[in-house]
Short mmCIF file of C-alpha atoms in Angstrom, two decimals:
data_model
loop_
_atom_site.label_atom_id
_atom_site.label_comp_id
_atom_site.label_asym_id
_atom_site.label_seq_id
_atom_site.Cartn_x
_atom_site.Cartn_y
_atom_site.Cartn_z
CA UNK A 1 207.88 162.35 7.78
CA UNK A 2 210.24 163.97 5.29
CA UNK A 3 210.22 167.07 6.87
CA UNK A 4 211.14 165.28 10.52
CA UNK A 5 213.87 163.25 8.57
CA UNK A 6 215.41 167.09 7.15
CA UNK A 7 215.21 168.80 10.01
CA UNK A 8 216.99 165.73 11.73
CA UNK A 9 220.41 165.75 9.28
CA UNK A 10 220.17 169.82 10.13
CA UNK A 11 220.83 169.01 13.17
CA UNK A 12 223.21 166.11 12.89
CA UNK A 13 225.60 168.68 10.88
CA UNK A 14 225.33 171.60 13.90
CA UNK A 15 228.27 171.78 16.19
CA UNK A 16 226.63 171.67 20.16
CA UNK A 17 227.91 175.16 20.29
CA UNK A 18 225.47 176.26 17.52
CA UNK A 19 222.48 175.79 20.17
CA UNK A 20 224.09 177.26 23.00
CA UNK A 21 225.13 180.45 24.39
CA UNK A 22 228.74 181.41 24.74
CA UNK A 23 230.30 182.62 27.51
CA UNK A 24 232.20 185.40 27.55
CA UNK A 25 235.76 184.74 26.95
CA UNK A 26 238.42 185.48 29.36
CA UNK A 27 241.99 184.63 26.85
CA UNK A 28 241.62 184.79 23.65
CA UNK A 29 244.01 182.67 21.37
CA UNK A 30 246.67 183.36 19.30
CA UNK A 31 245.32 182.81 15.39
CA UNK A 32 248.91 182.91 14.30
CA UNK A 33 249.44 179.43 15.57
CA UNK A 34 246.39 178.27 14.10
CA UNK A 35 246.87 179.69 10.53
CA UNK A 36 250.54 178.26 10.41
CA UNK A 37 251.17 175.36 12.18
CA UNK A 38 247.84 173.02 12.72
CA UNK A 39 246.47 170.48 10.70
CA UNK A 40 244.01 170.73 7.94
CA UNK A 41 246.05 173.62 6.56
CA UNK A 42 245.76 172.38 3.09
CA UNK A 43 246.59 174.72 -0.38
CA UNK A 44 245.14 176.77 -2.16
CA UNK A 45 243.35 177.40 0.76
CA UNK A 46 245.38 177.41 3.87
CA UNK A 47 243.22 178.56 6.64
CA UNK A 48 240.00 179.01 5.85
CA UNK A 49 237.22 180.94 7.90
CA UNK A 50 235.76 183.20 5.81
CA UNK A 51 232.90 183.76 8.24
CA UNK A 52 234.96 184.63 10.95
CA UNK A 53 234.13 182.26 13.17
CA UNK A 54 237.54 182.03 15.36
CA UNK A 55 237.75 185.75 15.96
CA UNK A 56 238.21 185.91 19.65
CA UNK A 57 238.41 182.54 20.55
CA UNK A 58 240.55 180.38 22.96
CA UNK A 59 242.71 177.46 22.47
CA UNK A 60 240.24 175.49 24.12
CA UNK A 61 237.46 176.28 21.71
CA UNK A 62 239.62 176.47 18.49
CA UNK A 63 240.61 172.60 19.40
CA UNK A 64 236.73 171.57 20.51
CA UNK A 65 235.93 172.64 16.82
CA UNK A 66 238.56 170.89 15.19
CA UNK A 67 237.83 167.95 17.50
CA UNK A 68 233.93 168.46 16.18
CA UNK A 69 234.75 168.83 12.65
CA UNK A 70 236.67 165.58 12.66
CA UNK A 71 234.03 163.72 14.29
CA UNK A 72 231.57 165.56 12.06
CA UNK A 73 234.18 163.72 9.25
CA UNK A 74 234.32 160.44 10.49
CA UNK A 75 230.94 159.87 10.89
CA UNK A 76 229.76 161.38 7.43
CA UNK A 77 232.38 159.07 5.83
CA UNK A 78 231.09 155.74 7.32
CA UNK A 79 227.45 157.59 6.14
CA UNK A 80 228.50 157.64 2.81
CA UNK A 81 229.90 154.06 2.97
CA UNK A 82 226.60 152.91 4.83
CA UNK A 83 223.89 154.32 2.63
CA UNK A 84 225.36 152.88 -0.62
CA UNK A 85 225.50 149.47 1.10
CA UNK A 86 222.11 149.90 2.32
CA UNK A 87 220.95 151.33 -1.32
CA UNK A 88 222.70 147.85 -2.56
CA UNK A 89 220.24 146.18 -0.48
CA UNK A 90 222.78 144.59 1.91
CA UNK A 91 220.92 144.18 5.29
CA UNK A 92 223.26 142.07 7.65
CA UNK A 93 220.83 142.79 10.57
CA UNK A 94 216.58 142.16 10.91
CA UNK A 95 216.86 138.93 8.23
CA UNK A 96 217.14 141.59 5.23
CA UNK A 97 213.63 142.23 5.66
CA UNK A 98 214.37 146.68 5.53
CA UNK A 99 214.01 148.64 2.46
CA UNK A 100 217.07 149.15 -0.04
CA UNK A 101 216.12 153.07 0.46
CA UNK A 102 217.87 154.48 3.30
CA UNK A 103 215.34 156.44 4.43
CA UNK A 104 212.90 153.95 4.18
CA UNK A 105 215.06 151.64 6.14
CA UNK A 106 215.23 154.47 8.77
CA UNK A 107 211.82 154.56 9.14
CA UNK A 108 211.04 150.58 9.12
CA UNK A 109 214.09 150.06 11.87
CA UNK A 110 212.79 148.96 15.12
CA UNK A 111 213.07 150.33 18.48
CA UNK A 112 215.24 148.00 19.57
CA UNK A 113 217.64 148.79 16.54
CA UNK A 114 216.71 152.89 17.28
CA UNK A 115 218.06 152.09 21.04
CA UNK A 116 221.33 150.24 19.62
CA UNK A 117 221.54 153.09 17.76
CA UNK A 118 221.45 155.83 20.47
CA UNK A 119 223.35 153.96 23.05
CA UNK A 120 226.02 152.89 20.64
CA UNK A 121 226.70 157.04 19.81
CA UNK A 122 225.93 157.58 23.30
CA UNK A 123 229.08 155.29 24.34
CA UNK A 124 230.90 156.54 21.51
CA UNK A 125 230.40 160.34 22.98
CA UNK A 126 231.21 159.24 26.34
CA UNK A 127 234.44 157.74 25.40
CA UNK A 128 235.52 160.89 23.46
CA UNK A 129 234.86 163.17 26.78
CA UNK A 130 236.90 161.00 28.53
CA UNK A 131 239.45 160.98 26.38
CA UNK A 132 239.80 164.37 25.77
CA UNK A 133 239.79 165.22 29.51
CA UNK A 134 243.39 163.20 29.78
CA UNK A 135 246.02 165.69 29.94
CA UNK A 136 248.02 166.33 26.65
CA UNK A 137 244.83 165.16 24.66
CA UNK A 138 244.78 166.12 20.69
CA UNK A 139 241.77 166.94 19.24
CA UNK A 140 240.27 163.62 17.72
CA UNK A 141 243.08 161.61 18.97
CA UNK A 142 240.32 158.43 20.27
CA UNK A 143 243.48 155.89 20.19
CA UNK A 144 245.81 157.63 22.00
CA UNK A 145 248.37 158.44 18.62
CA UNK A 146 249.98 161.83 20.50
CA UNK A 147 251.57 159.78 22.74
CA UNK A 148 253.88 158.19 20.42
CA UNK A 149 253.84 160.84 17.77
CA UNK A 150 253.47 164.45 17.24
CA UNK A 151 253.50 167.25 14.29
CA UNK A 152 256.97 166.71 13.96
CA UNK A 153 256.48 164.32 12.10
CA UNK A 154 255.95 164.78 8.04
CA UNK A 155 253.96 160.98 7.30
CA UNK A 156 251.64 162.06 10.67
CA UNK A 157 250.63 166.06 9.25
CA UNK A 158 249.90 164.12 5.75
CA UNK A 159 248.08 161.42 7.01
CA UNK A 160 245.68 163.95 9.51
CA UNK A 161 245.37 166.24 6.37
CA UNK A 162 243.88 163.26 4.21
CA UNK A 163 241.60 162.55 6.93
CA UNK A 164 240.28 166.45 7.15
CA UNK A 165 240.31 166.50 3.50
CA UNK A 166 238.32 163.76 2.51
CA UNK A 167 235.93 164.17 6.21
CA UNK A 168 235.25 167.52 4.56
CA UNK A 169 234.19 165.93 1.27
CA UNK A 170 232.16 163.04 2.77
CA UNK A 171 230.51 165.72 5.14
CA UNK A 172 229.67 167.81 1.76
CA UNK A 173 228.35 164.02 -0.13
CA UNK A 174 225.97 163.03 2.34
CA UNK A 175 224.17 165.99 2.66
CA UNK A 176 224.18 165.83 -1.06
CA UNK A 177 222.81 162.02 -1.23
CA UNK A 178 220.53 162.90 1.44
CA UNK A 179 218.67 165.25 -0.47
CA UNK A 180 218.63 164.04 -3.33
CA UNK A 181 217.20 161.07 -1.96
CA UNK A 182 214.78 163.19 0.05
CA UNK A 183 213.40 165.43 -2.66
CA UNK A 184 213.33 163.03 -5.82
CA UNK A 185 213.98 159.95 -4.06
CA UNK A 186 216.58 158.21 -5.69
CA UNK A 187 218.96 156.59 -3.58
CA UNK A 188 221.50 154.80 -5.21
CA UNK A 189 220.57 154.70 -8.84
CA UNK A 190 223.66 156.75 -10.27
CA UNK A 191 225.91 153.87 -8.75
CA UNK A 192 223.58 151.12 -9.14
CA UNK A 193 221.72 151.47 -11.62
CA UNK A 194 224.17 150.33 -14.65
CA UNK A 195 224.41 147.06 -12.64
CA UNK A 196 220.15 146.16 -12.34
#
């Protein structure tokens, strides 16, 4: 069960490109806008792909992974949240009755909750294709932001380079938590633990 619950956040963390094959690319994009003017361009670092994984590829692609890492973000944010409230045995849903251990609670969770679960991202998914198919679309932009501001603007560049920041972080914690949940199973101990 362990192993199907690792091999699951392995996959959770994989961009959909990771399992598919590229196609050859017909334009490929100019970097110099990329390392200079996007978001997420934070010092020391500045632009960061040591791996070279934008070599060759097009505006298109460059935003789909910058729209991926920010979901990627989001998500392992309200993770981090969600398993500590969880490890504090807060269970609003199924009368309390899951395990304080996250993964325990995973397992416990009934269908119907699993199928809540997978429509709920499935919605969630939906909505982001359809937003990003409007024209003028910014990558991660769900509420529609671009349309009243843009780059220009000092407060909006901070406030999107907070969110990469700490997206990058969270996505960095949870696999941390995760594992050490998953190989000495302590879930919540460092936090809670003072307080028992």
């Amino acid at each position: 069960m362990r192993f199907f619950l690792f091999l699951s956040s392995v996959c959770a963390f994989n961009t959909p490109s990771a399992f598919t094959r590229t196609p050859p690319l017909s334009s490929p994009t100019n970097l110099k806008a990329w390392k200079d003017t996007v978001p997420g361009l934070i010092a020391p670092m500045g632009f960061f792909d040591p791996l070279g994984f934008s070599n060759g590829k097009t505006d298109d692609q460059m935003n789909l992974y910058r729209e991926m890492e920010l979901k990627h973000g989001r998500v392992a944010m309200a993770a981090c949240l969600g398993w500590y409230v969880t490890a504090a045995g807060v269970h609003p849903a199924f009368n309390s009755a899951l395990s304080s251990d996250p993964l325990k609670a995973a397992v416990e969770l009934p269908i119907v909750g699993w199928l809540q679960f997978v429509l709920g991202c499935g919605a969630i998914e939906w909505m982001g294709w359809q937003i990003r198919s409007r024209p003028g679309a910014q990558p991660g932009d769900i509420l529609g932001a671009s349309e009243w501001v843009d780059n220009t603007d000092e407060g909006w560049v901070d406030y999107q380079n907070k969110e990469l920041s700490n997206g990058r972080m969270a996505m960095i914690a949870i696999m941390g938590i995760y594992t050490q949940d998953l190989i000495f199973g302590s879930y919540g101990d460092a936090v809670f633990g003072p307080f028992r």
